[in-house]
Coordinates of C-alpha atoms in Angstrom, one line a residue:
X1 CA -52.3 -29.0 13.9
X2 CA -50.0 -25.5 15.9
X3 CA -46.8 -24.0 13.4
X4 CA -43.6 -26.5 15.4
X5 CA -40.6 -23.8 17.6
X6 CA -37.4 -22.1 15.6
X7 CA -36.2 -25.5 17.6
X8 CA -37.8 -28.0 16.3
X9 CA -37.3 -27.7 12.8
X10 CA -34.5 -29.5 10.6
X11 CA -31.0 -27.9 10.0
X12 CA -32.4 -26.0 6.2
X13 CA -36.4 -25.9 6.9
X14 CA -37.2 -22.4 7.0
X15 CA -40.3 -20.5 9.0
X16 CA -43.7 -21.2 7.5
X17 CA -45.1 -18.5 5.4
X18 CA -41.6 -17.3 5.3
X19 CA -40.0 -17.4 1.7
X20 CA -36.8 -17.7 1.3
X21 CA -35.5 -14.9 -0.9
X22 CA -35.3 -15.2 -4.9
X23 CA -31.5 -15.4 -5.3
X24 CA -30.7 -17.8 -2.5
X25 CA -31.0 -22.0 -2.5
X26 CA -32.4 -23.1 0.7
X27 CA -29.3 -23.4 3.1
X28 CA -27.2 -20.8 1.0
X29 CA -24.9 -18.8 3.3
X30 CA -24.6 -16.2 1.0
X31 CA -26.6 -14.4 -1.4
X32 CA -25.7 -15.4 -4.8
X33 CA -25.6 -12.0 -6.2
X34 CA -22.5 -11.8 -4.3
X35 CA -21.0 -14.5 -5.9
X36 CA -20.0 -13.2 -9.4
X37 CA -18.8 -9.9 -7.3
X38 CA -16.1 -12.2 -5.1
X39 CA -14.9 -14.1 -8.2
X40 CA -14.2 -10.8 -10.6
X41 CA -11.2 -10.3 -8.4
X42 CA -10.0 -14.0 -8.6
X43 CA -10.2 -13.7 -11.7
X44 CA -8.3 -10.0 -12.1
X45 CA -5.6 -11.6 -10.0
X46 CA -5.8 -14.5 -12.8
X47 CA -4.8 -12.2 -15.3
X48 CA -2.3 -10.2 -13.5
X49 CA -0.7 -13.2 -12.3
X50 CA -0.7 -14.4 -16.6
X51 CA 0.8 -10.9 -17.5
X52 CA 3.7 -10.7 -15.2
X53 CA 4.6 -15.0 -16.1
X54 CA 4.6 -13.3 -19.8
X55 CA 6.4 -10.1 -19.7
X56 CA 9.1 -12.5 -17.6
X57 CA 9.7 -15.2 -20.2
X58 CA 10.5 -12.6 -23.1
X59 CA 12.5 -10.2 -20.8
X60 CA 14.2 -13.7 -20.0
X61 CA 14.6 -14.4 -23.4
X62 CA 16.6 -11.6 -24.2
X63 CA 18.8 -11.7 -22.1
X64 CA 19.6 -15.0 -21.2
X65 CA 18.3 -17.0 -24.8
X66 CA 16.5 -20.6 -24.7
X67 CA 19.0 -22.5 -23.0
X68 CA 18.7 -20.2 -19.9
X69 CA 15.1 -19.3 -19.8
X70 CA 13.8 -22.1 -17.8
X71 CA 10.7 -21.9 -16.3
X72 CA 12.1 -21.8 -12.4
X73 CA 14.2 -18.3 -14.5
X74 CA 11.3 -16.6 -15.2
X75 CA 9.0 -17.8 -12.5
X76 CA 11.8 -16.7 -10.6
X77 CA 11.5 -13.6 -12.0
X78 CA 8.2 -13.2 -11.5
X79 CA 7.7 -13.1 -8.8
X80 CA 5.0 -16.4 -8.9
X81 CA 5.7 -20.2 -7.7
X82 CA 6.0 -22.9 -10.5
X83 CA 2.8 -24.3 -9.2
X84 CA 1.4 -21.1 -9.9
X85 CA 2.9 -21.0 -13.6
X86 CA 2.4 -24.6 -14.7
X87 CA -1.3 -23.6 -13.5
X88 CA -1.1 -21.0 -16.5
X89 CA 1.1 -23.0 -18.7
X90 CA 1.4 -26.8 -18.3
X91 CA 4.5 -27.0 -20.5
X92 CA 7.8 -24.5 -20.8
X93 CA 7.5 -24.7 -24.6
X94 CA 3.8 -23.6 -24.0
X95 CA 4.9 -20.8 -22.1
X96 CA 7.0 -19.5 -24.7
X97 CA 5.5 -19.3 -27.5
X98 CA 2.8 -17.9 -25.6
X99 CA 4.7 -14.9 -24.2
X100 CA 5.8 -14.1 -28.0
X101 CA 2.0 -14.4 -29.0
X102 CA 1.6 -12.2 -26.1
X103 CA 3.9 -9.7 -26.5
X104 CA 3.2 -9.9 -30.7
X105 CA -0.1 -8.3 -29.3
X106 CA 1.1 -5.3 -27.6
X107 CA 3.8 -4.8 -30.5
X108 CA 1.4 -3.6 -33.4
X109 CA -1.4 -2.1 -31.1
X110 CA 1.9 0.1 -30.2
X111 CA 2.8 0.2 -33.9
X112 CA -1.2 1.6 -34.4
X113 CA -0.7 3.6 -32.0
X114 CA 2.9 5.6 -33.1
X115 CA 1.1 5.5 -36.5
X116 CA -1.0 8.2 -35.7
X117 CA 1.7 10.5 -35.7
X118 CA 3.2 9.8 -38.9
X119 CA 3.3 12.4 -41.2
X120 CA 0.7 12.7 -43.8
X121 CA 1.4 12.2 -46.3
X122 CA 4.8 11.9 -49.5
X123 CA 8.2 11.0 -48.7
X124 CA 7.8 12.0 -44.9
X125 CA 5.6 9.4 -44.4
X126 CA 7.2 6.4 -46.2
X127 CA 10.7 7.3 -44.0
X128 CA 8.5 7.2 -40.8
X129 CA 7.1 4.0 -41.7
X130 CA 10.0 2.1 -42.3
X131 CA 11.9 4.0 -39.7
X132 CA 9.3 2.8 -37.4
X133 CA 9.0 -0.7 -39.8
X134 CA 13.1 -0.9 -38.6
X135 CA 13.1 0.3 -35.0
X136 CA 10.6 -3.0 -33.7
X137 CA 12.8 -4.8 -35.5
X138 CA 16.0 -4.0 -33.0
X139 CA 14.4 -3.7 -29.7
X140 CA 14.0 -6.3 -26.9
X141 CA 10.7 -8.5 -28.5
X142 CA 12.5 -9.2 -31.9
X143 CA 15.8 -10.5 -30.2
X144 CA 13.7 -12.6 -27.6
X145 CA 11.4 -13.7 -30.5
X146 CA 14.3 -14.6 -32.1
X147 CA 16.1 -17.0 -29.2
X148 CA 12.5 -18.7 -29.6
X149 CA 12.9 -18.8 -33.6
X150 CA 16.6 -20.4 -33.5
X151 CA 15.5 -22.8 -30.5
X152 CA 12.6 -24.4 -33.0
X153 CA 15.5 -24.8 -35.7
X154 CA 16.3 -28.5 -32.9
X155 CA 13.1 -28.4 -31.4
X156 CA 10.2 -30.5 -32.8
X157 CA 8.3 -29.6 -29.9
X158 CA 8.5 -25.9 -30.9
X159 CA 8.9 -25.9 -34.3
X160 CA 4.6 -26.1 -35.0
X161 CA 3.8 -23.9 -32.3
X162 CA 6.9 -21.2 -33.6
X163 CA 6.1 -22.0 -37.8
X164 CA 1.9 -21.1 -36.8
X165 CA 3.0 -18.0 -34.6
X166 CA 5.5 -16.8 -37.4
X167 CA 3.3 -16.8 -40.2
X168 CA 0.1 -15.1 -38.2
X169 CA 2.6 -12.3 -37.6
X170 CA 4.4 -11.8 -40.9
X171 CA 1.3 -11.9 -42.2
X172 CA -0.4 -9.1 -39.4
X173 CA 3.6 -7.3 -40.0
X174 CA 3.0 -7.0 -44.2
X175 CA -0.5 -5.9 -43.5
X176 CA 0.2 -3.1 -41.5
X177 CA 2.9 -1.9 -43.8
X178 CA 0.5 -1.7 -46.6
X179 CA -2.4 -0.1 -44.8
X180 CA 0.4 2.5 -43.0
X181 CA 2.3 2.9 -46.5
X182 CA -0.8 3.7 -48.8
X183 CA 0.8 0.9 -51.0
X184 CA -1.8 -0.1 -53.9
X185 CA -0.7 -4.0 -54.5
X186 CA -2.2 -4.2 -57.7
X187 CA 0.8 -2.2 -59.2
X188 CA 3.8 -4.6 -60.4
X189 CA 6.3 -4.6 -58.2
X190 CA 4.9 -3.0 -55.1
X191 CA 3.9 -6.1 -53.3
X192 CA 7.5 -7.3 -53.6
X193 CA 9.2 -4.0 -52.4
X194 CA 6.9 -3.7 -49.2
X195 CA 8.6 -7.6 -48.0
X196 CA 11.5 -6.4 -48.8
X197 CA 10.8 -3.7 -46.6
X198 CA 10.2 -5.9 -44.0
X199 CA 13.0 -7.9 -44.5
X200 CA 15.2 -5.1 -44.7
X201 CA 14.4 -4.4 -41.0
X202 CA 14.5 -8.2 -40.0
X203 CA 18.2 -7.8 -41.5
X204 CA 18.4 -5.0 -39.4
X205 CA 17.7 -6.3 -36.1
X206 CA 20.2 -9.2 -36.7
X207 CA 23.4 -7.2 -37.6
X208 CA 22.1 -5.0 -33.8
X209 CA 22.4 -8.2 -32.5
X210 CA 25.9 -7.8 -31.3
X211 CA 27.4 -4.6 -31.9
X212 CA 25.3 -1.1 -32.4
X213 CA 24.6 -1.0 -35.9
X214 CA 22.3 2.5 -35.8
X215 CA 24.6 4.7 -37.7
X216 CA 25.1 2.7 -40.5
X217 CA 21.3 1.5 -40.2
X218 CA 20.5 5.5 -40.3
X219 CA 21.3 5.6 -43.6
X220 CA 19.8 2.5 -45.2
X221 CA 16.9 3.6 -44.2
X222 CA 16.7 6.9 -45.4
X223 CA 17.9 5.5 -48.9
X224 CA 15.6 2.5 -48.6
X225 CA 13.4 4.9 -48.0
X226 CA 14.2 6.8 -51.1
X227 CA 13.4 3.9 -53.2
X228 CA 10.6 2.5 -51.7
X229 CA 9.0 5.9 -52.2
X230 CA 10.0 5.8 -56.0
X231 CA 8.2 2.3 -56.4
X232 CA 4.4 3.9 -54.3
X233 CA 4.3 6.9 -56.2
X234 CA 6.5 6.7 -59.9
X235 CA 6.7 10.2 -61.2
X236 CA 4.0 10.5 -64.0
X237 CA 5.3 10.2 -67.7

């Protein structure tokens, strides 16, 4: 029996003896190997949009506090629609805890990068580590996080999220401080001294919220670094 003409063949039916490409289903208009490339820019745009929303949320918290940082305010700052924000974050609480978690990761990465330039050892390194830890507690991320922490005391929907986030950040900050100070926590008093350094940094961050406390803070950092160094490296008996 003779072959049918092209006009007689059904839609999607290919010419006898002619195989469909291996990467293509019958009736497909576009090779399958193009699809991942088409999806990739969309994924990149989605990641970029999410990044803008998170950065805007942190900036709004630092400037306006919890009550003034509505989703609409964040969207306006990020230059996205409310629908775009809700695509990434279902609730306001989810948005802001994700924002602080994201920025905390960036903070930890920046701290690690700064640590590469610290003095090699001795009291100079101890001072540099203490100064660095205090500096990051007086920046915009700490201010933003503080607003979220305070809001969590009155917002049950936030409290569980923020408590878990605080515990995770606290553990990682302590671990990095131990690493940068080369602290031996098996020595009595060393673990407490390292934690006291972080608690002091947080307290100095609070003192800096209402006014510039840098002059007084500099003296405290110098004195505490000497005290801490004596605990880390006590003089030989």
